[in-house]
XYZ file of C-alpha atoms in Angstrom:
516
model
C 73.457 114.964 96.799
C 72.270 114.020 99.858
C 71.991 111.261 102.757
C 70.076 110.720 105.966
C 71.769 111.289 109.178
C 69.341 109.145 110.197
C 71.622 106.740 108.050
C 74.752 107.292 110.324
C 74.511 104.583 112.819
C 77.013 106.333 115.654
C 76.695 102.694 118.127
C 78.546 101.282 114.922
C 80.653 104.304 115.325
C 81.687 104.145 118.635
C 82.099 100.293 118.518
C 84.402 100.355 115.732
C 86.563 103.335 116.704
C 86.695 102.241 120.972
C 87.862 98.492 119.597
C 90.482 99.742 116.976
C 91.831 102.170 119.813
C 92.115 99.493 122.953
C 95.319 98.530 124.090
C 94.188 95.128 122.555
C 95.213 95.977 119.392
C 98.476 97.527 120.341
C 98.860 101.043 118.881
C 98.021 99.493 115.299
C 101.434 99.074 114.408
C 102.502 97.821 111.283
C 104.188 94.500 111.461
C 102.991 93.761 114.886
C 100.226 91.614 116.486
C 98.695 94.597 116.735
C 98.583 94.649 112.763
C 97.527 90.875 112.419
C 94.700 92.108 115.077
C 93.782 95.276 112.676
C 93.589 93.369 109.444
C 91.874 90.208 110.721
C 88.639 92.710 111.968
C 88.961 94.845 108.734
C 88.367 91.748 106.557
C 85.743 90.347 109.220
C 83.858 93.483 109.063
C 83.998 93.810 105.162
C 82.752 90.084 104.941
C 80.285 90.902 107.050
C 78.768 94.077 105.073
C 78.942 92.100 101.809
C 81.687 94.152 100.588
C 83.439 91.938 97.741
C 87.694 91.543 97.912
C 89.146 94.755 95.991
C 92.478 93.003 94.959
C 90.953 89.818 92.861
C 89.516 86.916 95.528
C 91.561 89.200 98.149
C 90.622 91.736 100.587
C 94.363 92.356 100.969
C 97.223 93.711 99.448
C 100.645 92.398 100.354
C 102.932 95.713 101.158
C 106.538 94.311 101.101
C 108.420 96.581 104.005
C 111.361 96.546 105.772
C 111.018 97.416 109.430
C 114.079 99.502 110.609
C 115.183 100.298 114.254
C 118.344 102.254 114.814
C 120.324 102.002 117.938
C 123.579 102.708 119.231
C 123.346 106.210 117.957
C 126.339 108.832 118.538
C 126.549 111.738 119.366
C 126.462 113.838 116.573
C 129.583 115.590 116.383
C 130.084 118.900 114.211
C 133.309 120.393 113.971
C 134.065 120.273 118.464
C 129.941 120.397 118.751
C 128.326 117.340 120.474
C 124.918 117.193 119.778
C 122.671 114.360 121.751
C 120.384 111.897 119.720
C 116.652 112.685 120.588
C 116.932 115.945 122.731
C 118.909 117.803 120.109
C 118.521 115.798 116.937
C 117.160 112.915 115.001
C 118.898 110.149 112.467
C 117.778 107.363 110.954
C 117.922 106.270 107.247
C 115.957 104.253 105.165
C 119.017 102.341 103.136
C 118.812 98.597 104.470
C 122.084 98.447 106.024
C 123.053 97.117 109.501
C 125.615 99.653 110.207
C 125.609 103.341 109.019
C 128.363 105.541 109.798
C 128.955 109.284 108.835
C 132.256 110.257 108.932
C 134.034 114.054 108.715
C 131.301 115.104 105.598
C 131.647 118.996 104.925
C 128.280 120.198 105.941
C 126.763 123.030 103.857
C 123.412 125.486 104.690
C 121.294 125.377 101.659
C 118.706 127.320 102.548
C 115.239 125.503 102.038
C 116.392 122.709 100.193
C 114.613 123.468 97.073
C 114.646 123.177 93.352
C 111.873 124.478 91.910
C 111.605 125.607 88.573
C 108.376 126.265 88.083
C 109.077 129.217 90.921
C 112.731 129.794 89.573
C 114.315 129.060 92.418
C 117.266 126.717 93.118
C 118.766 126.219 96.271
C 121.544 124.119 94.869
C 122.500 126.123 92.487
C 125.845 125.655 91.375
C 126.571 123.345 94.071
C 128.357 120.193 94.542
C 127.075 118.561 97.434
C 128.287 114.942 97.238
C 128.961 113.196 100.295
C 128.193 116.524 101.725
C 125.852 116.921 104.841
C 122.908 119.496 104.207
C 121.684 121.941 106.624
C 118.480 123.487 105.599
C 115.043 125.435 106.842
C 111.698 123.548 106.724
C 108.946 124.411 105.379
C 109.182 127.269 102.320
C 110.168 130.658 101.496
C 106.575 131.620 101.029
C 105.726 130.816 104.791
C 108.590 132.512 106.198
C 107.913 135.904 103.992
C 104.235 135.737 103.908
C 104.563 137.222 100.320
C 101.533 135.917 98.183
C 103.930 136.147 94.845
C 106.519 133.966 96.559
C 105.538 130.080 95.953
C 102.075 130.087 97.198
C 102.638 132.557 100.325
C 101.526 131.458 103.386
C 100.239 128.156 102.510
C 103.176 125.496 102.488
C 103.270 123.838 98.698
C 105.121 120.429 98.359
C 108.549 121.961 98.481
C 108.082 122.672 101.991
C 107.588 118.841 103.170
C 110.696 117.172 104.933
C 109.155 114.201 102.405
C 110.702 116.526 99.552
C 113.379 117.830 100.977
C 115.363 114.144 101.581
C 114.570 113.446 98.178
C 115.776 116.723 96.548
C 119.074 116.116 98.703
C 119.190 112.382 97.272
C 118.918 113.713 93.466
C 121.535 116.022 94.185
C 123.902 113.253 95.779
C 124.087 114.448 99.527
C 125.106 111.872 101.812
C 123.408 113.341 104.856
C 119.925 116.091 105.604
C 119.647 117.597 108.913
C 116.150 119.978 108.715
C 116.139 122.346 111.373
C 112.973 122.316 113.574
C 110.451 125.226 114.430
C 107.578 124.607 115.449
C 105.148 127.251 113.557
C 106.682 126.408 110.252
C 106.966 122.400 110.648
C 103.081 122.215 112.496
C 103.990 120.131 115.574
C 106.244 120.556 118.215
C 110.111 118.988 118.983
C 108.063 116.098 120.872
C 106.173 114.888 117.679
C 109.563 115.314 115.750
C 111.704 112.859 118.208
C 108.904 110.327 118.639
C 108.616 109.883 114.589
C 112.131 109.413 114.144
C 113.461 107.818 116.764
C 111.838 104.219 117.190
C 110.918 101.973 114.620
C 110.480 103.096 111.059
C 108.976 101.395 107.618
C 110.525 101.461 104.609
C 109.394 100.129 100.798
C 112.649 98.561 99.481
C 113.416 99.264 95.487
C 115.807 96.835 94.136
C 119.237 98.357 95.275
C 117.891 98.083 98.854
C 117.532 102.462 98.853
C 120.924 103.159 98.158
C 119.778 106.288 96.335
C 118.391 107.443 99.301
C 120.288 109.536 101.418
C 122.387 108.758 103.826
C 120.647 110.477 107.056
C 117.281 111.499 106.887
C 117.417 113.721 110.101
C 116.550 117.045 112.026
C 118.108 119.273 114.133
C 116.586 120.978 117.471
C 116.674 124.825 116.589
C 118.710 125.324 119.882
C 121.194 123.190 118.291
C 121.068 124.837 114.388
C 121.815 128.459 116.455
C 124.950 126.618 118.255
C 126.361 125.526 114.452
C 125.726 128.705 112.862
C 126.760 130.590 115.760
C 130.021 128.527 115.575
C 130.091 129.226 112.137
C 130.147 132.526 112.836
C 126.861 133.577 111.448
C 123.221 134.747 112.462
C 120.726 132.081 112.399
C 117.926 134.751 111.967
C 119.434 137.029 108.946
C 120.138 133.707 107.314
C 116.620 132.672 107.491
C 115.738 135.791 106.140
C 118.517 135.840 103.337
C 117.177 132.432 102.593
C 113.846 133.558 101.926
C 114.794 135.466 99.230
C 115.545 134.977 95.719
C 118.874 134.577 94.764
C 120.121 132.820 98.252
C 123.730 131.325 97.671
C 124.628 127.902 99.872
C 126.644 128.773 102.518
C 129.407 126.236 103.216
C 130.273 126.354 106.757
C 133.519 124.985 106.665
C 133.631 121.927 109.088
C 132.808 118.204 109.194
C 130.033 116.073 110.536
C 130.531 112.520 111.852
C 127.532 110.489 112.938
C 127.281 106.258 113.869
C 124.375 103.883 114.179
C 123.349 100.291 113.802
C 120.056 98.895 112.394
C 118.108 96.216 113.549
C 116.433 95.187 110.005
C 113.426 93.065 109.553
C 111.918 92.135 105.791
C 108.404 91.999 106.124
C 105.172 92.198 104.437
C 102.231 94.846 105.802
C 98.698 94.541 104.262
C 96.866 97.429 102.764
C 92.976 96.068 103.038
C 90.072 97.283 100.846
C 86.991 95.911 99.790
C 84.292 96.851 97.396
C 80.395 97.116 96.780
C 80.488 96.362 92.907
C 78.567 98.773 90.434
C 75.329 97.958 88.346
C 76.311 100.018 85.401
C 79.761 101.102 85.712
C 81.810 98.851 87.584
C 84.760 99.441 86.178
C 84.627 103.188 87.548
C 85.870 102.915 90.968
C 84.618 106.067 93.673
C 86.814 105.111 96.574
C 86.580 106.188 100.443
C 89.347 105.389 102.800
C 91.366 105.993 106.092
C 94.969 104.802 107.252
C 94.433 101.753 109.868
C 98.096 102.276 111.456
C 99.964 104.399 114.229
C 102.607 104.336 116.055
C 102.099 100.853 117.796
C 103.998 100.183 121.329
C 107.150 101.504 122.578
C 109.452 99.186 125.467
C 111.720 101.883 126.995
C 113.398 101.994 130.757
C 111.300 98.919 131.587
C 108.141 100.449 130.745
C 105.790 99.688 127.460
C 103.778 102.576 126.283
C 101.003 102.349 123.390
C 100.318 104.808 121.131
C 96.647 103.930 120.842
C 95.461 106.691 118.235
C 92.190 107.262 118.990
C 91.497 110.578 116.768
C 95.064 109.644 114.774
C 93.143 107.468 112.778
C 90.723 104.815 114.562
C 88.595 107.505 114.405
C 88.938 107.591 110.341
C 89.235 103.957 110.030
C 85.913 103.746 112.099
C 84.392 106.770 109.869
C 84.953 104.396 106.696
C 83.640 101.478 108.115
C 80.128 103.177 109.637
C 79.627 104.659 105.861
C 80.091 101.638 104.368
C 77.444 99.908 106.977
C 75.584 102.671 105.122
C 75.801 102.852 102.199
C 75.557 99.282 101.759
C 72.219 98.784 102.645
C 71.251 100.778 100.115
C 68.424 98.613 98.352
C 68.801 100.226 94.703
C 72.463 99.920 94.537
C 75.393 102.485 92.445
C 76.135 102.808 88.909
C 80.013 102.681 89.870
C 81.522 100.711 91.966
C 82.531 102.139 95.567
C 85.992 100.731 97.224
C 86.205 101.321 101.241
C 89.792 100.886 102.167
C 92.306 101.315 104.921
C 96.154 101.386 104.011
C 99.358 100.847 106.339
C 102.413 102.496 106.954
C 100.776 106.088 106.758
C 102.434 107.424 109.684
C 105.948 106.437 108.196
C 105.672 108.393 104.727
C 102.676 107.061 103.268
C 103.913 103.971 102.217
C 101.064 101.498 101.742
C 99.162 104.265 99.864
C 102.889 104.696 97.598
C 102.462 101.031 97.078
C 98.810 100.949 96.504
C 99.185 104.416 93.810
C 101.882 102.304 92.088
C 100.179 98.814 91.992
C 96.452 99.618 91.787
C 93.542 97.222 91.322
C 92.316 99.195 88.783
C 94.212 101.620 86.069
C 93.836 104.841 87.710
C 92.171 106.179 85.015
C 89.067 103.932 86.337
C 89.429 105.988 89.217
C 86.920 108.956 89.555
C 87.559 110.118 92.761
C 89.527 109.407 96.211
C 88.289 110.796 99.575
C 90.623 110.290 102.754
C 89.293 110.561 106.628
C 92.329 111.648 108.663
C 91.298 112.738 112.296
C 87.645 113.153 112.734
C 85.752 115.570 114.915
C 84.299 113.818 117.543
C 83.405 116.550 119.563
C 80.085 118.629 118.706
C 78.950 118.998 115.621
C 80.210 122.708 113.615
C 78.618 125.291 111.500
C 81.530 124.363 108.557
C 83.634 121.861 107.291
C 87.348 122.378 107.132
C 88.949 122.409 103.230
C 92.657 121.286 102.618
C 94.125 122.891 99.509
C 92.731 126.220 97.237
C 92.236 125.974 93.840
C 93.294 122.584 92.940
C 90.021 120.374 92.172
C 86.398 120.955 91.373
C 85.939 118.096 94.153
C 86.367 121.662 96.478
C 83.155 122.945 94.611
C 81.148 119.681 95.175
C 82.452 120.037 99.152
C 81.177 123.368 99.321
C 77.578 122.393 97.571
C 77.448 119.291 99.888
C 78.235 121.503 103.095
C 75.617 124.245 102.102
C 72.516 121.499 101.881
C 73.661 120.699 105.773
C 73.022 124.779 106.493
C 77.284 124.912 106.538
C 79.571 126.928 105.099
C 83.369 125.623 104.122
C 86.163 126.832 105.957
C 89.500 127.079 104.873
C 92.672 125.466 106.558
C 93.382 127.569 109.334
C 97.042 125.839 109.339
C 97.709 126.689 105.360
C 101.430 126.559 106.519
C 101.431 122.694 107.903
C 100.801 122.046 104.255
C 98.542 119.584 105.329
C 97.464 118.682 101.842
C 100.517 116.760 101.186
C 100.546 114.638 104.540
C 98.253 111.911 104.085
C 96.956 108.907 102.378
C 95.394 110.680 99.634
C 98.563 112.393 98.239
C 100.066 109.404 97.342
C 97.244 108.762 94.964
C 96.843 112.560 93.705
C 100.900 112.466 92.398
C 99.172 109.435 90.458
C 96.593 112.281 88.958
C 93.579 111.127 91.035
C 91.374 113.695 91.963
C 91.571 113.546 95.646
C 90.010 115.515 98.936
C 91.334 115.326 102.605
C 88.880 115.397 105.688
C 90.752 115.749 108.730
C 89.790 117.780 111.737
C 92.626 117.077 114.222
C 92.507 119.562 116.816
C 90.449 122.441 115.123
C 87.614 121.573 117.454
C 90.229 121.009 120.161
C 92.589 123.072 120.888
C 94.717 120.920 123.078
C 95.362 118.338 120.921
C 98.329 118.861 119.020
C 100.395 119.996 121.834
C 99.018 117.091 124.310
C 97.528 114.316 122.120
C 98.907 114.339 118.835
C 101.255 111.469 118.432
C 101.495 110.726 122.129
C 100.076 108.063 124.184
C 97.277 109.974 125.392
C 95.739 109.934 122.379
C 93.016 107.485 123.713
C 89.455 106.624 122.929
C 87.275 108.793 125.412
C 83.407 107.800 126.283
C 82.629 111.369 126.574
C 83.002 111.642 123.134
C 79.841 113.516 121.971
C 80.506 112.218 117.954
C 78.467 115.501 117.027
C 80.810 115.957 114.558
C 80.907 112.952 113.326
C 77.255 112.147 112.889
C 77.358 115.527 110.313
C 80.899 114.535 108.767
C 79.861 110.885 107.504
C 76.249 112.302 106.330
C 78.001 114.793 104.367
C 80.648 112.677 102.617
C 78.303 109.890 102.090
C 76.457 112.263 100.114
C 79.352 113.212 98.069
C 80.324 109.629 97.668
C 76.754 109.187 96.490
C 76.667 111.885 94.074
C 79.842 110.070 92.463
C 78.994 107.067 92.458
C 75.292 107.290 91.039
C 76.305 109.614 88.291
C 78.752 110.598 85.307
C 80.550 113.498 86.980
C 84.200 113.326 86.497
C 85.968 115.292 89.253
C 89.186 117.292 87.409
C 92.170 119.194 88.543
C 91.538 123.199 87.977
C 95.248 124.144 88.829
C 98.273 123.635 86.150
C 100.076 121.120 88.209
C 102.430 117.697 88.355
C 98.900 116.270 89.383
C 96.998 117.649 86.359
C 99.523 116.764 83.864
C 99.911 113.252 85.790
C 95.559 113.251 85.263
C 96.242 113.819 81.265
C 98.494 111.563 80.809
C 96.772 108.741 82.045
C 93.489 109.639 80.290
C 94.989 110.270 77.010
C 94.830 106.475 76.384
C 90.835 106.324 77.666
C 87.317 107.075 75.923
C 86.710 109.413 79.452
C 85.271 112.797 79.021
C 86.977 114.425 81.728
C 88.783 118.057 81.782
């Protein structure tokens, strides 16, 4: 398991990554010139490298979207509280509809949000919540008591994501979610929160245009949450902590919520774009390596257009993928398997093109052995240790650790176990499928300023004093797990009883693989 830094050409590197980042290509956003721009010199570049189309004689796959905008947005009133749309909450909803109105819904506090059986625990609990509006924490009960026995402790599992939590609330027929924002528990600040949910959003459309969805996928400041409980009479802090125990009962907190807005819809399709370097032996076992191309593309407000460039937030990824695969590709004796290097949209708005991608793959995803997402690379000086997301789930985390030690570094746990950082990116979508899948992200651990100044915003530009240290020893080390995959007959597995495992099982039980 091993390759050459001497292999990672960083003037490739910083090409790539200081091209996808320029205000040329216009923050990357999906269904923008800035996307036509993206695509066109993914496929040019893949051409180039000899990389054969992944999706038949296509290097693309179509990604049918709709691109929402709200405006017009109310005030949302609870009970004789007026609460203002981006300082003090969010609203926007994914149902196609041009006009979206809320109007006098009882809104209930439902603690986290969660129904989790596995844990026995079930915030809705005897609970009608129809056409209700649903007030609850983020994040889980684990976090907020730090008791290892409760969920998974400290580390956030799935329940925690706001991704859950609006689909919990749609299974249980709410009409409206309001999560309420802190900043430890959610990972990112109110800033990051109003610029993600405030302009322009994706959407995949199922066909009743998302009317299962809910209502109002929204959050609420935590100044605001302290007014309505306050209001309500209650504590916000002993209900956090009643909350965060077993046996929490709903609170209903007897007054209405009304709530307006009008959406500006466009039906479009984005392109997810992959290409592959075919195997000699087994080239119907796909190894695959990828990065999300989009952000958060340009913003015209008061006059003024600003671009969310993402340098780190994920040129840097996209440009990780393509250096490798400049790599790897010149290798003269070739792979058994077959190695896909891909770059999916709509990442930023819920992992959509990877959703799409999961459900509509090239191959059965029982061809695939392994899936390794870049998200955020260090491109600061290189580190004695390579950041792991998850504990316990795969055997990939064994093979990261083996890789790691032949560089002289040791593997380092997420620092942020609470941001739950597992389940926020491309590769998620395809380990719900089963596929055994690894996240390398490095946003901000080398750089401790970047969350609070970079993340998200529009100063997260390409810099030339970049020193790519980290980089250089990032791309040698998962090329060399990508090689070790690709060359051979391991099988990566999930260790952990899970949705994922059982997902894994399932789609093996039909296939001659030997896998656990």
């Amino acid at each position: 398991m091993s390759l050459s830094n001497a292999s990672i050409d960083l003037d490739v590197y910083r090409q790539h990554v200081k091209t996808l980042a320029s205000d040329e290509f216009e923050g990357r956003g999906p269904l923008s010139k800035g996307e036509e721009k993206t695509v066109d010199y993914l496929v040019t570049q893949y051409k180039k490298l000899g990389l054969k189309p992944a999706f038949g004689d296509s290097y693309t796959q179509a990604v049918p979207l709709a691109k929402i905008t709200p405006s017009n947005i109310s005030s949302l009133t609870i009970g004789d509280l007026n609460f203002s749309a981006g300082s003090e909450f969010t609203a926007r909803t994914q149902r196609i509809v041009e006009e979206f109105s809320l109007a006098d819904s009882d809104v209930v506090f439902v603690g986290y949000g969660i129904n989790a059986p596995e844990y026995n625990w079930n915030d809705y609990a005897g609970l009608d919540v129809k056409g209700k509006t649903v007030v609850m924490l983020v994040n889980d009960p684990g976090f907020a008591s730090k008791d290892p026995n409760l969920f998974q402790g400290n580390a956030m599992t799935y329940y925690g994501r706001w991704t859950y939590k609006y689909e919990e609330a749609a299974r249980q027929g709410a009409e409206a979610v309001f999560i309420v924002h802190e900043t430890m528990p959610a990972g990112y600040g109110w800033g990051v929160v109003e610029n993600s949910n405030s302009n322009t959003k994706f959407s995949l459309v199922d066909d009743n245009n998302n009317s299962s969805q809910v209502g109002v996928m929204g959050w609420l400041h935590l100044n605001a949450a302290r007014q309505l409980f306050e209001k309500a009479g209650l504590d916000y802090g002993e209900l956090k902590r009643k909350a965060s125990k077993p046996g929490f009962t709903p609170i209903l907190l007897n007054t209405k919520a009304s709530l307006s807005f009008t959406n500006s819809i466009e039906h479009a399709e984005s392109q997810n774009v992959a290409g592959i370097l075919e195997g000699t032996a087994k080239p119907e076992e796909w190894v695959m390596l990828h990065a999300h191309w989009d952000h958060l593309g340009k913003v015209e407000k008061n006059g003024k257009t600003t671009i969310y460039n993402g340098a780190v937030d994920n040129a840097s990824g996209t440009a990780g993928v393509l250096t490798l695969a400049d790599a790897l590709a010149k290798r003269e004796e070739g792979f058994a398997r077959t190695l896909m290097f891909s770059a999916f949209t709509a990442e930023e708005t819920g992992l959509l093109g990877a959703d799409y991608f999961a459900n509509n793959p090239p191959v059965p995803t029982s061809n695939m052995v392994a899936f390794l997402n870049i998200d955020g690379m260090n491109v600061n000086d290189n580190v004695d240790y390579i950041l792991q997301y998850g504990e316990g789930y795969l055997s990939i985390e064994d093979d990261l650790a083996t890789a790691a030690a032949l560089q002289g570094r040791t593997v380092k746990m997420d620092p942020r176990p609470q941001n739950g950082l597992f389940f926020r990116s491309d590769h998620f979508a395809l380990a719900k499928q089963g596929v055994p899948s690894i996240l390398f992200m490095s946003l901000g651990d080398t750089d401790p300023s970047f969350i609070a100044k970079r993340y998200h915003k529009a100063d997260d530009d390409y810099l030339p004093s970049w020193t790519l240290g980290g980089v250089k020893q990032d791309l040698s080390l998962i090329g060399s797990m990508l090689t070790y995959y690709a060359q051979g007959d391991v099988w990566p597995y999930w260790k952990r009883e899970s949705d994922f495992k059982a997902k894994r099982l399932q789609a093996l039980s039909g296939s001659e693989t030997n896998v656990k």
